[in-house]
mmCIF file of C-alpha atoms in Angstrom:
data_model
loop_
_atom_site.group_PDB
_atom_site.id
_atom_site.type_symbol
_atom_site.label_atom_id
_atom_site.label_comp_id
_atom_site.label_asym_id
_atom_site.label_seq_id
_atom_site.Cartn_x
_atom_site.Cartn_y
_atom_site.Cartn_z
ATOM 1 C CA UNK A 1 -29.746 -8.105 9.331
ATOM 2 C CA UNK A 2 -27.800 -7.874 12.573
ATOM 3 C CA UNK A 3 -24.112 -8.456 13.184
ATOM 4 C CA UNK A 4 -25.034 -11.645 15.038
ATOM 5 C CA UNK A 5 -26.926 -12.921 11.983
ATOM 6 C CA UNK A 6 -23.928 -12.125 9.760
ATOM 7 C CA UNK A 7 -21.544 -13.926 12.106
ATOM 8 C CA UNK A 8 -23.764 -17.010 12.208
ATOM 9 C CA UNK A 9 -24.165 -17.039 8.439
ATOM 10 C CA UNK A 10 -20.425 -16.720 7.860
ATOM 11 C CA UNK A 11 -19.430 -19.290 10.471
ATOM 12 C CA UNK A 12 -22.017 -21.752 9.159
ATOM 13 C CA UNK A 13 -20.645 -21.243 5.642
ATOM 14 C CA UNK A 14 -17.120 -22.188 6.728
ATOM 15 C CA UNK A 15 -18.387 -24.945 9.042
ATOM 16 C CA UNK A 16 -17.066 -23.240 12.189
ATOM 17 C CA UNK A 17 -20.403 -22.370 13.847
ATOM 18 C CA UNK A 18 -20.758 -23.570 17.426
ATOM 19 C CA UNK A 19 -24.037 -22.151 18.783
ATOM 20 C CA UNK A 20 -23.107 -23.265 22.315
ATOM 21 C CA UNK A 21 -19.931 -21.174 22.363
ATOM 22 C CA UNK A 22 -19.973 -17.620 23.702
ATOM 23 C CA UNK A 23 -18.045 -16.554 20.568
ATOM 24 C CA UNK A 24 -20.064 -18.786 18.188
ATOM 25 C CA UNK A 25 -16.890 -20.690 17.293
ATOM 26 C CA UNK A 26 -14.256 -22.756 19.071
ATOM 27 C CA UNK A 27 -11.499 -21.273 16.900
ATOM 28 C CA UNK A 28 -9.961 -18.352 18.842
ATOM 29 C CA UNK A 29 -8.233 -16.919 15.735
ATOM 30 C CA UNK A 30 -11.512 -16.688 13.836
ATOM 31 C CA UNK A 31 -13.339 -15.258 16.850
ATOM 32 C CA UNK A 32 -10.654 -12.561 17.264
ATOM 33 C CA UNK A 33 -10.779 -11.501 13.584
ATOM 34 C CA UNK A 34 -14.495 -11.791 12.845
ATOM 35 C CA UNK A 35 -15.607 -8.218 13.641
ATOM 36 C CA UNK A 36 -12.588 -6.610 11.957
ATOM 37 C CA UNK A 37 -12.967 -8.642 8.782
ATOM 38 C CA UNK A 38 -16.709 -7.987 8.700
ATOM 39 C CA UNK A 39 -15.996 -4.253 8.908
ATOM 40 C CA UNK A 40 -13.435 -4.468 6.099
ATOM 41 C CA UNK A 41 -15.820 -6.291 3.754
ATOM 42 C CA UNK A 42 -18.711 -4.000 4.713
ATOM 43 C CA UNK A 43 -16.668 -0.931 3.751
ATOM 44 C CA UNK A 44 -15.614 -2.531 0.467
ATOM 45 C CA UNK A 45 -19.172 -3.357 -0.618
ATOM 46 C CA UNK A 46 -20.523 -0.005 0.591
ATOM 47 C CA UNK A 47 -18.320 1.729 -1.984
ATOM 48 C CA UNK A 48 -19.894 -0.375 -4.739
ATOM 49 C CA UNK A 49 -23.520 -0.399 -3.585
ATOM 50 C CA UNK A 50 -23.357 3.017 -1.978
ATOM 51 C CA UNK A 51 -25.392 4.134 1.023
ATOM 52 C CA UNK A 52 -27.296 7.273 -0.008
ATOM 53 C CA UNK A 53 -28.233 10.047 2.411
ATOM 54 C CA UNK A 54 -30.023 13.378 1.987
ATOM 55 C CA UNK A 55 -28.986 16.469 3.957
ATOM 56 C CA UNK A 56 -30.357 20.006 4.109
ATOM 57 C CA UNK A 57 -28.009 22.770 5.259
ATOM 58 C CA UNK A 58 -28.985 26.379 6.003
ATOM 59 C CA UNK A 59 -26.246 28.532 4.457
ATOM 60 C CA UNK A 60 -25.296 32.171 3.975
ATOM 61 C CA UNK A 61 -23.624 33.842 1.013
ATOM 62 C CA UNK A 62 -19.867 33.472 1.326
ATOM 63 C CA UNK A 63 -19.967 30.206 3.302
ATOM 64 C CA UNK A 64 -17.874 27.250 2.232
ATOM 65 C CA UNK A 65 -19.242 23.796 2.898
ATOM 66 C CA UNK A 66 -16.946 20.772 3.055
ATOM 67 C CA UNK A 67 -17.591 17.033 3.241
ATOM 68 C CA UNK A 68 -16.786 17.298 6.965
ATOM 69 C CA UNK A 69 -19.556 19.901 7.396
ATOM 70 C CA UNK A 70 -22.010 17.607 5.642
ATOM 71 C CA UNK A 71 -20.821 14.680 7.794
ATOM 72 C CA UNK A 72 -21.406 16.689 10.965
ATOM 73 C CA UNK A 73 -24.935 17.561 9.879
ATOM 74 C CA UNK A 74 -26.022 14.053 8.912
ATOM 75 C CA UNK A 75 -24.086 12.100 11.556
ATOM 76 C CA UNK A 76 -22.315 9.833 9.065
ATOM 77 C CA UNK A 77 -18.879 9.858 7.458
ATOM 78 C CA UNK A 78 -19.661 11.334 4.018
ATOM 79 C CA UNK A 79 -17.142 10.319 1.385
ATOM 80 C CA UNK A 80 -18.815 11.539 -1.795
ATOM 81 C CA UNK A 81 -21.367 14.116 -2.851
ATOM 82 C CA UNK A 82 -23.781 13.167 -5.591
ATOM 83 C CA UNK A 83 -25.989 16.208 -6.285
ATOM 84 C CA UNK A 84 -26.438 19.609 -4.710
ATOM 85 C CA UNK A 85 -29.366 21.949 -5.365
ATOM 86 C CA UNK A 86 -31.066 24.861 -3.655
ATOM 87 C CA UNK A 87 -29.109 28.029 -2.878
ATOM 88 C CA UNK A 88 -26.841 29.156 -5.723
ATOM 89 C CA UNK A 89 -23.378 27.729 -5.302
ATOM 90 C CA UNK A 90 -20.153 26.765 -7.048
ATOM 91 C CA UNK A 91 -18.334 23.486 -6.663
ATOM 92 C CA UNK A 92 -14.620 23.638 -5.940
ATOM 93 C CA UNK A 93 -11.763 21.215 -5.210
ATOM 94 C CA UNK A 94 -13.204 18.423 -7.353
ATOM 95 C CA UNK A 95 -16.600 18.790 -5.686
ATOM 96 C CA UNK A 96 -15.313 18.420 -2.117
ATOM 97 C CA UNK A 97 -15.941 22.105 -1.321
ATOM 98 C CA UNK A 98 -19.098 24.100 -2.044
ATOM 99 C CA UNK A 99 -18.803 27.899 -2.266
ATOM 100 C CA UNK A 100 -22.203 29.410 -1.349
ATOM 101 C CA UNK A 101 -23.250 32.431 -3.446
ATOM 102 C CA UNK A 102 -26.577 33.286 -1.762
ATOM 103 C CA UNK A 103 -28.441 32.776 1.505
ATOM 104 C CA UNK A 104 -30.745 29.764 1.539
ATOM 105 C CA UNK A 105 -30.794 26.018 1.931
ATOM 106 C CA UNK A 106 -28.508 23.544 0.206
ATOM 107 C CA UNK A 107 -30.127 20.205 -0.569
ATOM 108 C CA UNK A 108 -27.395 17.609 -0.752
ATOM 109 C CA UNK A 109 -27.558 14.005 -1.912
ATOM 110 C CA UNK A 110 -24.435 12.195 -0.765
ATOM 111 C CA UNK A 111 -22.954 8.788 -0.071
ATOM 112 C CA UNK A 112 -21.778 7.718 3.365
ATOM 113 C CA UNK A 113 -19.766 4.993 4.999
ATOM 114 C CA UNK A 114 -21.641 2.771 7.427
ATOM 115 C CA UNK A 115 -20.979 2.925 11.145
ATOM 116 C CA UNK A 116 -17.735 1.052 11.848
ATOM 117 C CA UNK A 117 -17.701 -2.370 13.438
ATOM 118 C CA UNK A 118 -15.033 -2.812 16.132
ATOM 119 C CA UNK A 119 -14.329 -5.479 18.731
ATOM 120 C CA UNK A 120 -16.720 -3.592 21.030
ATOM 121 C CA UNK A 121 -19.640 -3.487 18.599
ATOM 122 C CA UNK A 122 -22.690 -5.261 19.978
ATOM 123 C CA UNK A 123 -24.196 -8.188 18.101
ATOM 124 C CA UNK A 124 -27.452 -6.216 17.832
ATOM 125 C CA UNK A 125 -25.761 -3.820 15.325
ATOM 126 C CA UNK A 126 -28.046 -3.402 12.283
ATOM 127 C CA UNK A 127 -26.446 -3.228 8.831
ATOM 128 C CA UNK A 128 -27.589 -0.361 6.604
ATOM 129 C CA UNK A 129 -26.865 -2.260 3.419
ATOM 130 C CA UNK A 130 -29.284 -3.687 0.885
ATOM 131 C CA UNK A 131 -30.212 -7.377 0.935
ATOM 132 C CA UNK A 132 -28.196 -8.205 -2.199
ATOM 133 C CA UNK A 133 -25.031 -6.915 -0.503
ATOM 134 C CA UNK A 134 -25.791 -8.705 2.758
ATOM 135 C CA UNK A 135 -26.106 -12.004 0.897
ATOM 136 C CA UNK A 136 -22.627 -11.794 -0.628
ATOM 137 C CA UNK A 137 -20.781 -10.457 2.423
ATOM 138 C CA UNK A 138 -20.373 -13.876 4.133
ATOM 139 C CA UNK A 139 -18.333 -15.084 1.151
ATOM 140 C CA UNK A 140 -15.959 -12.123 1.386
ATOM 141 C CA UNK A 141 -15.665 -12.515 5.145
ATOM 142 C CA UNK A 142 -15.036 -16.256 4.769
ATOM 143 C CA UNK A 143 -12.354 -15.623 2.130
ATOM 144 C CA UNK A 144 -10.465 -13.249 4.424
ATOM 145 C CA UNK A 145 -10.826 -15.473 7.478
ATOM 146 C CA UNK A 146 -9.481 -18.507 5.612
ATOM 147 C CA UNK A 147 -6.896 -16.949 3.301
ATOM 148 C CA UNK A 148 -4.008 -18.075 5.503
ATOM 149 C CA UNK A 149 -5.363 -21.652 5.701
ATOM 150 C CA UNK A 150 -3.183 -23.110 2.954
ATOM 151 C CA UNK A 151 -3.981 -26.752 3.723
ATOM 152 C CA UNK A 152 -7.402 -26.797 2.061
ATOM 153 C CA UNK A 153 -7.422 -23.624 -0.067
ATOM 154 C CA UNK A 154 -10.983 -22.828 1.065
ATOM 155 C CA UNK A 155 -10.068 -19.147 1.214
ATOM 156 C CA UNK A 156 -9.398 -19.188 -2.542
ATOM 157 C CA UNK A 157 -12.739 -20.837 -3.254
ATOM 158 C CA UNK A 158 -14.662 -18.285 -1.191
ATOM 159 C CA UNK A 159 -12.641 -15.412 -2.687
ATOM 160 C CA UNK A 160 -13.525 -16.536 -6.206
ATOM 161 C CA UNK A 161 -17.221 -16.828 -5.329
ATOM 162 C CA UNK A 162 -17.172 -13.428 -3.619
ATOM 163 C CA UNK A 163 -15.483 -11.694 -6.590
ATOM 164 C CA UNK A 164 -17.970 -13.255 -9.015
ATOM 165 C CA UNK A 165 -20.900 -12.098 -6.879
ATOM 166 C CA UNK A 166 -19.390 -8.589 -6.607
ATOM 167 C CA UNK A 167 -19.208 -8.327 -10.404
ATOM 168 C CA UNK A 168 -22.889 -9.217 -10.659
ATOM 169 C CA UNK A 169 -23.924 -6.667 -8.039
ATOM 170 C CA UNK A 170 -26.161 -3.917 -9.426
ATOM 171 C CA UNK A 171 -25.044 -0.632 -7.859
ATOM 172 C CA UNK A 172 -28.347 1.116 -8.630
ATOM 173 C CA UNK A 173 -31.215 1.553 -6.215
ATOM 174 C CA UNK A 174 -33.708 2.671 -8.853
ATOM 175 C CA UNK A 175 -33.996 2.594 -12.587
ATOM 176 C CA UNK A 176 -34.331 5.862 -14.392
ATOM 177 C CA UNK A 177 -36.743 6.228 -17.237
ATOM 178 C CA UNK A 178 -38.220 8.709 -19.635
ATOM 179 C CA UNK A 179 -41.924 9.166 -20.229
ATOM 180 C CA UNK A 180 -43.183 10.879 -23.367
ATOM 181 C CA UNK A 181 -46.794 12.051 -23.341
ATOM 182 C CA UNK A 182 -48.760 13.119 -26.378
ATOM 183 C CA UNK A 183 -46.754 11.136 -28.905
ATOM 184 C CA UNK A 184 -43.601 11.825 -30.840
ATOM 185 C CA UNK A 185 -43.549 13.295 -34.329
ATOM 186 C CA UNK A 186 -40.543 12.687 -36.505
#
């Protein structure tokens, strides 16, 4: 889904979509906030349904590897490491620093933040989130856009729907399982 699609979906939800307008809405306050609010909601949901990345780093004994090093290698803002394998290593500072004990390659599974959306982000921006997350984002965006509209309390309605949908969100990408071959004797 593109940023343009998300904007249209959100504006249609709150009955503010004007396809003939350059900004898709006649409301200048909504138009001014739309990208910022979309970014805020995107970051919130990306911490629940995390964006996984895999990175390989060539390392030497004695190196220390930080989240910033991993970020530089993969081109994303890494905020959490999941698993590290490969060259022998020790984890330090609550897993935010890796002390390398031997030359080799570190294989790192990590979670990253998506690319930020600013006022300059083009409408062709592609979200890196799963479909289930993309379907609930318009409700969160709508809630934030309308939270100061006290006359109709629509912001509260969208906030409640968004929070309910967030609670039902499955953070997993795959189910783990165990296979036993040859039978089990007890």
